[in-house]
PDB file of N, CA and C in Angstrom:
ATOM      1  N   UNK T   1      77.809  92.880 100.179  1.00  0.00           N
ATOM      2  CA  UNK T   1      79.107  92.755 101.100  1.00  0.00           C
ATOM      3  C   UNK T   1      79.260  94.122 101.773  1.00  0.00           C
ATOM      4  N   UNK T   2      80.259  94.272 102.968  1.00  0.00           N
ATOM      5  CA  UNK T   2      80.454  95.372 103.731  1.00  0.00           C
ATOM      6  C   UNK T   2      81.822  95.357 104.010  1.00  0.00           C
ATOM      7  N   UNK T   3      82.222  96.645 104.311  1.00  0.00           N
ATOM      8  CA  UNK T   3      83.555  96.601 104.946  1.00  0.00           C
ATOM      9  C   UNK T   3      83.935  97.800 105.229  1.00  0.00           C
ATOM     10  N   UNK T   4      85.154  98.198 105.481  1.00  0.00           N
ATOM     11  CA  UNK T   4      85.878  99.578 105.918  1.00  0.00           C
ATOM     12  C   UNK T   4      87.410  99.049 105.341  1.00  0.00           C
ATOM     13  N   UNK T   5      87.927 100.086 104.908  1.00  0.00           N
ATOM     14  CA  UNK T   5      89.190  99.950 104.212  1.00  0.00           C
ATOM     15  C   UNK T   5      89.867 101.479 104.131  1.00  0.00           C
ATOM     16  N   UNK T   6      91.335 101.523 104.547  1.00  0.00           N
ATOM     17  CA  UNK T   6      91.830 102.799 104.430  1.00  0.00           C
ATOM     18  C   UNK T   6      93.201 102.790 103.499  1.00  0.00           C
ATOM     19  N   UNK T   7      93.066 103.844 102.673  1.00  0.00           N
ATOM     20  CA  UNK T   7      94.079 103.764 101.918  1.00  0.00           C
ATOM     21  C   UNK T   7      94.911 105.117 102.010  1.00  0.00           C
ATOM     22  N   UNK T   8      96.174 104.866 102.065  1.00  0.00           N
ATOM     23  CA  UNK T   8      97.430 106.302 102.316  1.00  0.00           C
ATOM     24  C   UNK T   8      98.225 106.423 101.253  1.00  0.00           C
ATOM     25  N   UNK T   9      98.522 107.780 100.996  1.00  0.00           N
ATOM     26  CA  UNK T   9      99.195 108.174 100.082  1.00  0.00           C
ATOM     27  C   UNK T   9      98.441 108.738  98.831  1.00  0.00           C
ATOM     28  N   UNK T  10      96.900 108.839  98.990  1.00  0.00           N
ATOM     29  CA  UNK T  10      96.229 109.436  97.831  1.00  0.00           C
ATOM     30  C   UNK T  10      96.091 110.962  97.863  1.00  0.00           C
ATOM     31  N   UNK T  11      95.382 111.291  97.237  1.00  0.00           N
ATOM     32  CA  UNK T  11      95.060 112.792  97.261  1.00  0.00           C
ATOM     33  C   UNK T  11      94.814 113.418  98.553  1.00  0.00           C
ATOM     34  N   UNK T  12      94.107 112.470  99.374  1.00  0.00           N
ATOM     35  CA  UNK T  12      93.537 113.206 100.560  1.00  0.00           C
ATOM     36  C   UNK T  12      94.512 112.871 101.572  1.00  0.00           C
ATOM     37  N   UNK T  13      95.647 112.201 101.536  1.00  0.00           N
ATOM     38  CA  UNK T  13      96.528 111.674 102.368  1.00  0.00           C
ATOM     39  C   UNK T  13      96.117 110.456 102.689  1.00  0.00           C
ATOM     40  N   UNK T  14      94.996 110.702 103.568  1.00  0.00           N
ATOM     41  CA  UNK T  14      94.391 109.339 104.005  1.00  0.00           C
ATOM     42  C   UNK T  14      92.841 109.217 103.540  1.00  0.00           C
ATOM     43  N   UNK T  15      92.434 108.117 103.244  1.00  0.00           N
ATOM     44  CA  UNK T  15      91.297 108.216 102.726  1.00  0.00           C
ATOM     45  C   UNK T  15      90.514 106.781 103.451  1.00  0.00           C
ATOM     46  N   UNK T  16      89.604 107.013 103.982  1.00  0.00           N
ATOM     47  CA  UNK T  16      88.971 105.846 104.793  1.00  0.00           C
ATOM     48  C   UNK T  16      87.516 105.862 104.335  1.00  0.00           C
ATOM     49  N   UNK T  17      87.399 104.281 104.189  1.00  0.00           N
ATOM     50  CA  UNK T  17      86.180 104.248 103.009  1.00  0.00           C
ATOM     51  C   UNK T  17      85.050 103.065 103.963  1.00  0.00           C
ATOM     52  N   UNK T  18      83.842 103.316 104.030  1.00  0.00           N
ATOM     53  CA  UNK T  18      82.859 102.468 104.366  1.00  0.00           C
ATOM     54  C   UNK T  18      81.820 102.225 103.401  1.00  0.00           C
ATOM     55  N   UNK T  19      81.518 100.776 103.374  1.00  0.00           N
ATOM     56  CA  UNK T  19      80.432 100.641 102.277  1.00  0.00           C
ATOM     57  C   UNK T  19      79.601  99.332 102.556  1.00  0.00           C
ATOM     58  N   UNK T  20      78.552  99.219 102.003  1.00  0.00           N
ATOM     59  CA  UNK T  20      77.869  98.179 102.159  1.00  0.00           C
ATOM     60  C   UNK T  20      76.715  97.826 101.002  1.00  0.00           C
ATOM     61  N   UNK T  21      76.470  97.046 100.896  1.00  0.00           N
ATOM     62  CA  UNK T  21      75.100  96.775  99.749  1.00  0.00           C
ATOM     63  C   UNK T  21      73.802  97.075 100.678  1.00  0.00           C
ATOM     64  N   UNK T  22      72.853  97.527 100.164  1.00  0.00           N
ATOM     65  CA  UNK T  22      71.490  97.733 100.689  1.00  0.00           C
ATOM     66  C   UNK T  22      71.363  99.263 100.741  1.00  0.00           C
ATOM     67  N   UNK T  23      70.456  99.540 102.105  1.00  0.00           N
ATOM     68  CA  UNK T  23      69.917 100.855 102.330  1.00  0.00           C
ATOM     69  C   UNK T  23      70.460 101.056 103.463  1.00  0.00           C
ATOM     70  N   UNK T  24      71.099 100.704 104.184  1.00  0.00           N
ATOM     71  CA  UNK T  24      71.333 100.925 105.785  1.00  0.00           C
ATOM     72  C   UNK T  24      72.476 101.907 105.762  1.00  0.00           C
ATOM     73  N   UNK T  25      72.231 103.386 105.628  1.00  0.00           N
ATOM     74  CA  UNK T  25      73.197 104.855 105.469  1.00  0.00           C
ATOM     75  C   UNK T  25      73.759 104.568 106.889  1.00  0.00           C
ATOM     76  N   UNK T  26      72.689 104.770 107.845  1.00  0.00           N
ATOM     77  CA  UNK T  26      73.071 105.010 109.230  1.00  0.00           C
ATOM     78  C   UNK T  26      74.216 103.912 109.717  1.00  0.00           C
ATOM     79  N   UNK T  27      74.292 102.439 109.514  1.00  0.00           N
ATOM     80  CA  UNK T  27      75.302 101.609 109.686  1.00  0.00           C
ATOM     81  C   UNK T  27      76.393 101.771 109.006  1.00  0.00           C
ATOM     82  N   UNK T  28      76.235 102.277 107.418  1.00  0.00           N
ATOM     83  CA  UNK T  28      77.739 102.589 106.981  1.00  0.00           C
ATOM     84  C   UNK T  28      78.430 103.634 107.650  1.00  0.00           C
ATOM     85  N   UNK T  29      77.542 104.932 107.915  1.00  0.00           N
ATOM     86  CA  UNK T  29      78.203 106.287 108.707  1.00  0.00           C
ATOM     87  C   UNK T  29      78.698 105.763 109.976  1.00  0.00           C
ATOM     88  N   UNK T  30      78.165 104.944 110.720  1.00  0.00           N
ATOM     89  CA  UNK T  30      78.465 104.581 112.054  1.00  0.00           C
ATOM     90  C   UNK T  30      79.788 103.580 112.002  1.00  0.00           C
ATOM     91  N   UNK T  31      80.183 102.820 110.758  1.00  0.00           N
ATOM     92  CA  UNK T  31      81.324 101.858 111.015  1.00  0.00           C
ATOM     93  C   UNK T  31      82.330 102.977 110.371  1.00  0.00           C
ATOM     94  N   UNK T  32      81.980 103.803 109.559  1.00  0.00           N
ATOM     95  CA  UNK T  32      82.632 105.146 109.050  1.00  0.00           C
ATOM     96  C   UNK T  32      83.476 105.907 110.462  1.00  0.00           C
ATOM     97  N   UNK T  33      82.603 106.252 111.401  1.00  0.00           N
ATOM     98  CA  UNK T  33      82.945 106.802 112.467  1.00  0.00           C
ATOM     99  C   UNK T  33      83.994 106.160 113.063  1.00  0.00           C
ATOM    100  N   UNK T  34      83.628 104.805 113.371  1.00  0.00           N
ATOM    101  CA  UNK T  34      84.555 103.821 114.473  1.00  0.00           C
ATOM    102  C   UNK T  34      85.706 103.739 113.643  1.00  0.00           C
ATOM    103  N   UNK T  35      85.758 103.742 112.123  1.00  0.00           N
ATOM    104  CA  UNK T  35      87.173 103.481 111.484  1.00  0.00           C
ATOM    105  C   UNK T  35      87.987 104.666 111.592  1.00  0.00           C
ATOM    106  N   UNK T  36      87.319 105.959 111.357  1.00  0.00           N
ATOM    107  CA  UNK T  36      88.029 107.231 111.885  1.00  0.00           C
ATOM    108  C   UNK T  36      88.692 107.375 112.990  1.00  0.00           C
ATOM    109  N   UNK T  37      87.929 106.782 113.912  1.00  0.00           N
ATOM    110  CA  UNK T  37      88.344 106.743 115.164  1.00  0.00           C
ATOM    111  C   UNK T  37      89.572 105.893 115.564  1.00  0.00           C
ATOM    112  N   UNK T  38      89.237 104.876 115.206  1.00  0.00           N
ATOM    113  CA  UNK T  38      90.580 103.732 115.151  1.00  0.00           C
ATOM    114  C   UNK T  38      92.070 104.052 114.565  1.00  0.00           C
ATOM    115  N   UNK T  39      91.654 104.570 113.497  1.00  0.00           N
ATOM    116  CA  UNK T  39      93.021 105.385 112.442  1.00  0.00           C
ATOM    117  C   UNK T  39      93.783 106.588 113.587  1.00  0.00           C
ATOM    118  N   UNK T  40      92.638 107.233 113.979  1.00  0.00           N
ATOM    119  CA  UNK T  40      93.082 108.668 114.685  1.00  0.00           C
ATOM    120  C   UNK T  40      93.771 107.828 115.964  1.00  0.00           C
ATOM    121  N   UNK T  41      93.142 107.232 116.780  1.00  0.00           N
ATOM    122  CA  UNK T  41      93.862 106.692 117.896  1.00  0.00           C
ATOM    123  C   UNK T  41      95.082 105.883 117.863  1.00  0.00           C
ATOM    124  N   UNK T  42      95.366 105.294 116.745  1.00  0.00           N
ATOM    125  CA  UNK T  42      96.646 104.360 116.229  1.00  0.00           C
ATOM    126  C   UNK T  42      97.652 105.314 115.654  1.00  0.00           C
ATOM    127  N   UNK T  43      97.266 106.416 114.883  1.00  0.00           N
ATOM    128  CA  UNK T  43      98.171 107.573 114.805  1.00  0.00           C
ATOM    129  C   UNK T  43      98.885 108.558 115.930  1.00  0.00           C
ATOM    130  N   UNK T  44      97.533 108.706 116.714  1.00  0.00           N
ATOM    131  CA  UNK T  44      98.293 109.139 118.089  1.00  0.00           C
ATOM    132  C   UNK T  44      99.217 108.680 118.756  1.00  0.00           C
ATOM    133  N   UNK T  45      98.764 106.911 118.849  1.00  0.00           N
ATOM    134  CA  UNK T  45      99.708 106.487 119.725  1.00  0.00           C
ATOM    135  C   UNK T  45     101.156 106.076 119.292  1.00  0.00           C
ATOM    136  N   UNK T  46     101.261 106.256 118.046  1.00  0.00           N
ATOM    137  CA  UNK T  46     102.395 106.055 117.170  1.00  0.00           C
ATOM    138  C   UNK T  46     103.306 107.226 117.267  1.00  0.00           C
ATOM    139  N   UNK T  47     102.546 108.387 117.472  1.00  0.00           N
ATOM    140  CA  UNK T  47     103.494 109.560 116.849  1.00  0.00           C
ATOM    141  C   UNK T  47     103.167 110.529 117.846  1.00  0.00           C
ATOM    142  N   UNK T  48     102.037 110.508 118.715  1.00  0.00           N
ATOM    143  CA  UNK T  48     101.479 111.677 119.401  1.00  0.00           C
ATOM    144  C   UNK T  48     100.964 112.722 118.704  1.00  0.00           C
ATOM    145  N   UNK T  49     100.520 112.760 117.452  1.00  0.00           N
ATOM    146  CA  UNK T  49     100.082 113.774 116.521  1.00  0.00           C
ATOM    147  C   UNK T  49      98.636 113.248 116.254  1.00  0.00           C
ATOM    148  N   UNK T  50      97.916 114.233 115.995  1.00  0.00           N
ATOM    149  CA  UNK T  50      96.430 114.189 115.610  1.00  0.00           C
ATOM    150  C   UNK T  50      96.423 114.590 114.274  1.00  0.00           C
ATOM    151  N   UNK T  51      94.900 114.664 113.934  1.00  0.00           N
ATOM    152  CA  UNK T  51      94.731 114.868 112.591  1.00  0.00           C
ATOM    153  C   UNK T  51      94.860 116.424 112.592  1.00  0.00           C
ATOM    154  N   UNK T  52      94.993 117.144 111.894  1.00  0.00           N
ATOM    155  CA  UNK T  52      95.160 118.546 111.583  1.00  0.00           C
ATOM    156  C   UNK T  52      93.708 119.245 111.550  1.00  0.00           C
ATOM    157  N   UNK T  53      93.168 120.008 112.678  1.00  0.00           N
ATOM    158  CA  UNK T  53      91.974 120.652 112.420  1.00  0.00           C
ATOM    159  C   UNK T  53      92.307 122.081 112.831  1.00  0.00           C
ATOM    160  N   UNK T  54      91.712 123.036 111.869  1.00  0.00           N
ATOM    161  CA  UNK T  54      91.841 124.508 111.914  1.00  0.00           C
ATOM    162  C   UNK T  54      90.719 124.900 112.647  1.00  0.00           C
ATOM    163  N   UNK T  55      90.586 125.978 113.303  1.00  0.00           N
ATOM    164  CA  UNK T  55      89.172 126.191 114.114  1.00  0.00           C
ATOM    165  C   UNK T  55      88.523 126.806 113.201  1.00  0.00           C
ATOM    166  N   UNK T  56      88.854 127.885 112.236  1.00  0.00           N
ATOM    167  CA  UNK T  56      87.746 128.231 111.030  1.00  0.00           C
ATOM    168  C   UNK T  56      87.655 127.157 109.842  1.00  0.00           C
ATOM    169  N   UNK T  57      88.995 126.714 109.352  1.00  0.00           N
ATOM    170  CA  UNK T  57      88.421 126.097 108.175  1.00  0.00           C
ATOM    171  C   UNK T  57      88.438 124.471 108.178  1.00  0.00           C
ATOM    172  N   UNK T  58      88.360 123.934 109.356  1.00  0.00           N
ATOM    173  CA  UNK T  58      88.017 122.730 109.608  1.00  0.00           C
ATOM    174  C   UNK T  58      89.210 121.521 109.280  1.00  0.00           C
ATOM    175  N   UNK T  59      89.132 120.392 108.877  1.00  0.00           N
ATOM    176  CA  UNK T  59      90.405 119.821 108.571  1.00  0.00           C
ATOM    177  C   UNK T  59      91.089 119.979 107.449  1.00  0.00           C
ATOM    178  N   UNK T  60      92.527 119.778 107.688  1.00  0.00           N
ATOM    179  CA  UNK T  60      93.575 120.496 106.604  1.00  0.00           C
ATOM    180  C   UNK T  60      93.759 119.275 105.931  1.00  0.00           C
ATOM    181  N   UNK T  61      93.899 119.627 104.625  1.00  0.00           N
ATOM    182  CA  UNK T  61      94.109 118.363 103.567  1.00  0.00           C
ATOM    183  C   UNK T  61      94.783 118.855 102.334  1.00  0.00           C
ATOM    184  N   UNK T  62      95.792 118.070 101.944  1.00  0.00           N
ATOM    185  CA  UNK T  62      96.418 118.351 100.553  1.00  0.00           C
ATOM    186  C   UNK T  62      95.706 118.741  99.585  1.00  0.00           C
ATOM    187  N   UNK T  63      94.314 118.247  99.506  1.00  0.00           N
ATOM    188  CA  UNK T  63      93.727 118.784  98.228  1.00  0.00           C
ATOM    189  C   UNK T  63      92.526 119.362  98.857  1.00  0.00           C
ATOM    190  N   UNK T  64      92.542 120.552  98.216  1.00  0.00           N
ATOM    191  CA  UNK T  64      91.906 121.790  98.543  1.00  0.00           C
ATOM    192  C   UNK T  64      90.268 121.884  98.416  1.00  0.00           C
ATOM    193  N   UNK T  65      89.966 120.554  97.777  1.00  0.00           N
ATOM    194  CA  UNK T  65      88.510 120.593  97.399  1.00  0.00           C
ATOM    195  C   UNK T  65      87.859 120.079  98.790  1.00  0.00           C
ATOM    196  N   UNK T  66      88.852 119.541  99.661  1.00  0.00           N
ATOM    197  CA  UNK T  66      88.366 118.628 100.677  1.00  0.00           C
ATOM    198  C   UNK T  66      88.357 119.312 102.119  1.00  0.00           C
ATOM    199  N   UNK T  67      88.477 120.372 101.951  1.00  0.00           N
ATOM    200  CA  UNK T  67      88.810 121.091 103.089  1.00  0.00           C
ATOM    201  C   UNK T  67      87.474 121.253 103.977  1.00  0.00           C
ATOM    202  N   UNK T  68      87.510 121.216 105.026  1.00  0.00           N
ATOM    203  CA  UNK T  68      86.318 121.387 105.987  1.00  0.00           C
ATOM    204  C   UNK T  68      86.345 120.156 106.756  1.00  0.00           C
ATOM    205  N   UNK T  69      85.171 119.657 106.256  1.00  0.00           N
ATOM    206  CA  UNK T  69      84.808 118.270 106.818  1.00  0.00           C
ATOM    207  C   UNK T  69      86.001 117.292 106.480  1.00  0.00           C
ATOM    208  N   UNK T  70      86.213 117.036 104.918  1.00  0.00           N
ATOM    209  CA  UNK T  70      86.864 116.231 104.788  1.00  0.00           C
ATOM    210  C   UNK T  70      86.059 115.087 104.007  1.00  0.00           C
ATOM    211  N   UNK T  71      84.736 115.199 104.141  1.00  0.00           N
ATOM    212  CA  UNK T  71      83.807 114.188 103.950  1.00  0.00           C
ATOM    213  C   UNK T  71      83.510 114.298 102.449  1.00  0.00           C
ATOM    214  N   UNK T  72      83.343 112.877 101.860  1.00  0.00           N
ATOM    215  CA  UNK T  72      82.571 112.832 100.665  1.00  0.00           C
ATOM    216  C   UNK T  72      81.664 111.752 100.555  1.00  0.00           C
ATOM    217  N   UNK T  73      80.496 111.588 100.484  1.00  0.00           N
ATOM    218  CA  UNK T  73      79.730 110.581 100.400  1.00  0.00           C
ATOM    219  C   UNK T  73      79.250 110.200  98.745  1.00  0.00           C
ATOM    220  N   UNK T  74      78.893 108.802  98.780  1.00  0.00           N
ATOM    221  CA  UNK T  74      78.740 108.644  97.861  1.00  0.00           C
ATOM    222  C   UNK T  74      77.608 107.377  97.809  1.00  0.00           C
ATOM    223  N   UNK T  75      76.600 107.176  96.908  1.00  0.00           N
ATOM    224  CA  UNK T  75      75.605 106.573  96.875  1.00  0.00           C
ATOM    225  C   UNK T  75      75.405 105.644  95.155  1.00  0.00           C
ATOM    226  N   UNK T  76      75.711 104.469  95.275  1.00  0.00           N
ATOM    227  CA  UNK T  76      75.700 103.493  93.995  1.00  0.00           C
ATOM    228  C   UNK T  76      74.614 102.775  93.878  1.00  0.00           C
ATOM    229  N   UNK T  77      73.990 103.289  92.919  1.00  0.00           N
ATOM    230  CA  UNK T  77      72.603 102.323  92.522  1.00  0.00           C
ATOM    231  C   UNK T  77      72.427 102.075  91.288  1.00  0.00           C
ATOM    232  N   UNK T  78      71.550 100.974  91.169  1.00  0.00           N
ATOM    233  CA  UNK T  78      71.700 100.191  89.636  1.00  0.00           C
ATOM    234  C   UNK T  78      70.321 100.659  89.038  1.00  0.00           C
ATOM    235  N   UNK T  79      70.266 101.673  88.077  1.00  0.00           N
ATOM    236  CA  UNK T  79      69.328 102.086  87.063  1.00  0.00           C
ATOM    237  C   UNK T  79      68.974 101.448  85.583  1.00  0.00           C
ATOM    238  N   UNK T  80      68.810  99.966  85.962  1.00  0.00           N
ATOM    239  CA  UNK T  80      68.637  99.750  84.330  1.00  0.00           C
ATOM    240  C   UNK T  80      67.590 100.111  83.781  1.00  0.00           C
ATOM    241  N   UNK T  81      66.402 100.791  84.129  1.00  0.00           N
ATOM    242  CA  UNK T  81      65.576 101.745  83.071  1.00  0.00           C
ATOM    243  C   UNK T  81      66.585 102.770  82.242  1.00  0.00           C
ATOM    244  N   UNK T  82      67.113 103.731  83.066  1.00  0.00           N
ATOM    245  CA  UNK T  82      67.906 104.600  82.255  1.00  0.00           C
ATOM    246  C   UNK T  82      69.141 104.181  81.657  1.00  0.00           C
ATOM    247  N   UNK T  83      69.722 103.047  81.841  1.00  0.00           N
ATOM    248  CA  UNK T  83      70.833 102.617  81.327  1.00  0.00           C
ATOM    249  C   UNK T  83      70.689 101.879  79.858  1.00  0.00           C
ATOM    250  N   UNK T  84      69.272 101.554  79.660  1.00  0.00           N
ATOM    251  CA  UNK T  84      68.688 100.724  78.644  1.00  0.00           C
ATOM    252  C   UNK T  84      68.322 102.066  77.630  1.00  0.00           C
ATOM    253  N   UNK T  85      68.225 103.169  77.985  1.00  0.00           N
ATOM    254  CA  UNK T  85      68.140 104.389  76.892  1.00  0.00           C
ATOM    255  C   UNK T  85      69.353 105.038  76.761  1.00  0.00           C
ATOM    256  N   UNK T  86      70.565 104.598  77.135  1.00  0.00           N
ATOM    257  CA  UNK T  86      71.861 105.280  76.785  1.00  0.00           C
ATOM    258  C   UNK T  86      72.369 105.933  77.829  1.00  0.00           C
ATOM    259  N   UNK T  87      73.825 105.760  77.614  1.00  0.00           N
ATOM    260  CA  UNK T  87      74.531 106.571  78.710  1.00  0.00           C
ATOM    261  C   UNK T  87      74.284 108.363  78.661  1.00  0.00           C
ATOM    262  N   UNK T  88      74.507 108.605  77.133  1.00  0.00           N
ATOM    263  CA  UNK T  88      74.181 110.194  77.041  1.00  0.00           C
ATOM    264  C   UNK T  88      72.768 110.599  77.706  1.00  0.00           C
ATOM    265  N   UNK T  89      71.632 109.888  77.797  1.00  0.00           N
ATOM    266  CA  UNK T  89      70.656 110.474  78.308  1.00  0.00           C
ATOM    267  C   UNK T  89      70.457 110.465  79.789  1.00  0.00           C
ATOM    268  N   UNK T  90      71.399 109.282  80.263  1.00  0.00           N
ATOM    269  CA  UNK T  90      71.580 109.287  81.630  1.00  0.00           C
ATOM    270  C   UNK T  90      72.533 110.307  81.988  1.00  0.00           C
ATOM    271  N   UNK T  91      73.505 110.603  81.478  1.00  0.00           N
ATOM    272  CA  UNK T  91      74.198 111.957  82.043  1.00  0.00           C
ATOM    273  C   UNK T  91      73.787 113.052  82.020  1.00  0.00           C
ATOM    274  N   UNK T  92      72.515 113.139  80.995  1.00  0.00           N
ATOM    275  CA  UNK T  92      72.194 114.437  80.858  1.00  0.00           C
ATOM    276  C   UNK T  92      70.832 114.412  82.230  1.00  0.00           C
ATOM    277  N   UNK T  93      70.641 113.513  82.822  1.00  0.00           N
ATOM    278  CA  UNK T  93      69.263 113.568  83.277  1.00  0.00           C
ATOM    279  C   UNK T  93      69.944 113.931  84.573  1.00  0.00           C
ATOM    280  N   UNK T  94      71.340 113.375  85.084  1.00  0.00           N
ATOM    281  CA  UNK T  94      72.097 113.278  86.246  1.00  0.00           C
ATOM    282  C   UNK T  94      72.483 114.685  86.391  1.00  0.00           C
ATOM    283  N   UNK T  95      72.845 115.066  84.955  1.00  0.00           N
ATOM    284  CA  UNK T  95      73.166 117.014  85.200  1.00  0.00           C
ATOM    285  C   UNK T  95      72.059 117.695  85.472  1.00  0.00           C
ATOM    286  N   UNK T  96      70.649 117.406  85.313  1.00  0.00           N
ATOM    287  CA  UNK T  96      69.658 118.260  85.565  1.00  0.00           C
ATOM    288  C   UNK T  96      69.535 118.013  87.303  1.00  0.00           C
ATOM    289  N   UNK T  97      69.885 117.095  87.542  1.00  0.00           N
ATOM    290  CA  UNK T  97      69.562 116.883  89.332  1.00  0.00           C
ATOM    291  C   UNK T  97      71.249 117.071  89.982  1.00  0.00           C
ATOM    292  N   UNK T  98      72.031 117.632  89.243  1.00  0.00           N
ATOM    293  CA  UNK T  98      73.310 118.018  89.796  1.00  0.00           C
ATOM    294  C   UNK T  98      73.764 116.809  90.603  1.00  0.00           C
ATOM    295  N   UNK T  99      73.636 115.809  89.798  1.00  0.00           N
ATOM    296  CA  UNK T  99      74.266 114.453  90.139  1.00  0.00           C
ATOM    297  C   UNK T  99      75.689 113.854  89.581  1.00  0.00           C
ATOM    298  N   UNK T 100      76.187 113.263  89.813  1.00  0.00           N
ATOM    299  CA  UNK T 100      77.531 112.952  88.930  1.00  0.00           C
ATOM    300  C   UNK T 100      77.408 111.202  88.700  1.00  0.00           C
ATOM    301  N   UNK T 101      77.357 110.900  87.430  1.00  0.00           N
ATOM    302  CA  UNK T 101      77.112 109.402  87.294  1.00  0.00           C
ATOM    303  C   UNK T 101      78.419 109.175  87.101  1.00  0.00           C
ATOM    304  N   UNK T 102      78.881 107.707  87.668  1.00  0.00           N
ATOM    305  CA  UNK T 102      80.226 107.151  87.860  1.00  0.00           C
ATOM    306  C   UNK T 102      80.046 105.704  87.921  1.00  0.00           C
ATOM    307  N   UNK T 103      80.873 105.194  87.081  1.00  0.00           N
ATOM    308  CA  UNK T 103      81.123 103.468  86.900  1.00  0.00           C
ATOM    309  C   UNK T 103      79.939 103.006  86.292  1.00  0.00           C
ATOM    310  N   UNK T 104      79.319 103.832  85.208  1.00  0.00           N
ATOM    311  CA  UNK T 104      78.447 103.707  84.398  1.00  0.00           C
ATOM    312  C   UNK T 104      79.002 102.385  83.419  1.00  0.00           C
ATOM    313  N   UNK T 105      77.833 101.651  83.064  1.00  0.00           N
ATOM    314  CA  UNK T 105      78.023 100.617  82.108  1.00  0.00           C
ATOM    315  C   UNK T 105      77.943 100.836  80.650  1.00  0.00           C
TER     316      UNK T 105
END
């Protein structure tokens, strides 16, 4: 499945998410860009305001870890070979690769 959704009042104030199954990252990103622009246009039409962009620091957020582009990318994959060895081994391997396992079974 694929789609886009927007959440408001989260740590980022506004969170726009694009996702789909499969490996077409370009399409997911293109959909995200269209969604961000649609929200920006809608907010601007309703309030005359735009997203806060600082020349040096990028987009301004209430969550300082998202300062700059404000973008976070995640890839969700099924790793049946690793999960059969146990979550602790999977977490250790992810740490070696500077990855963060999430939604593990």
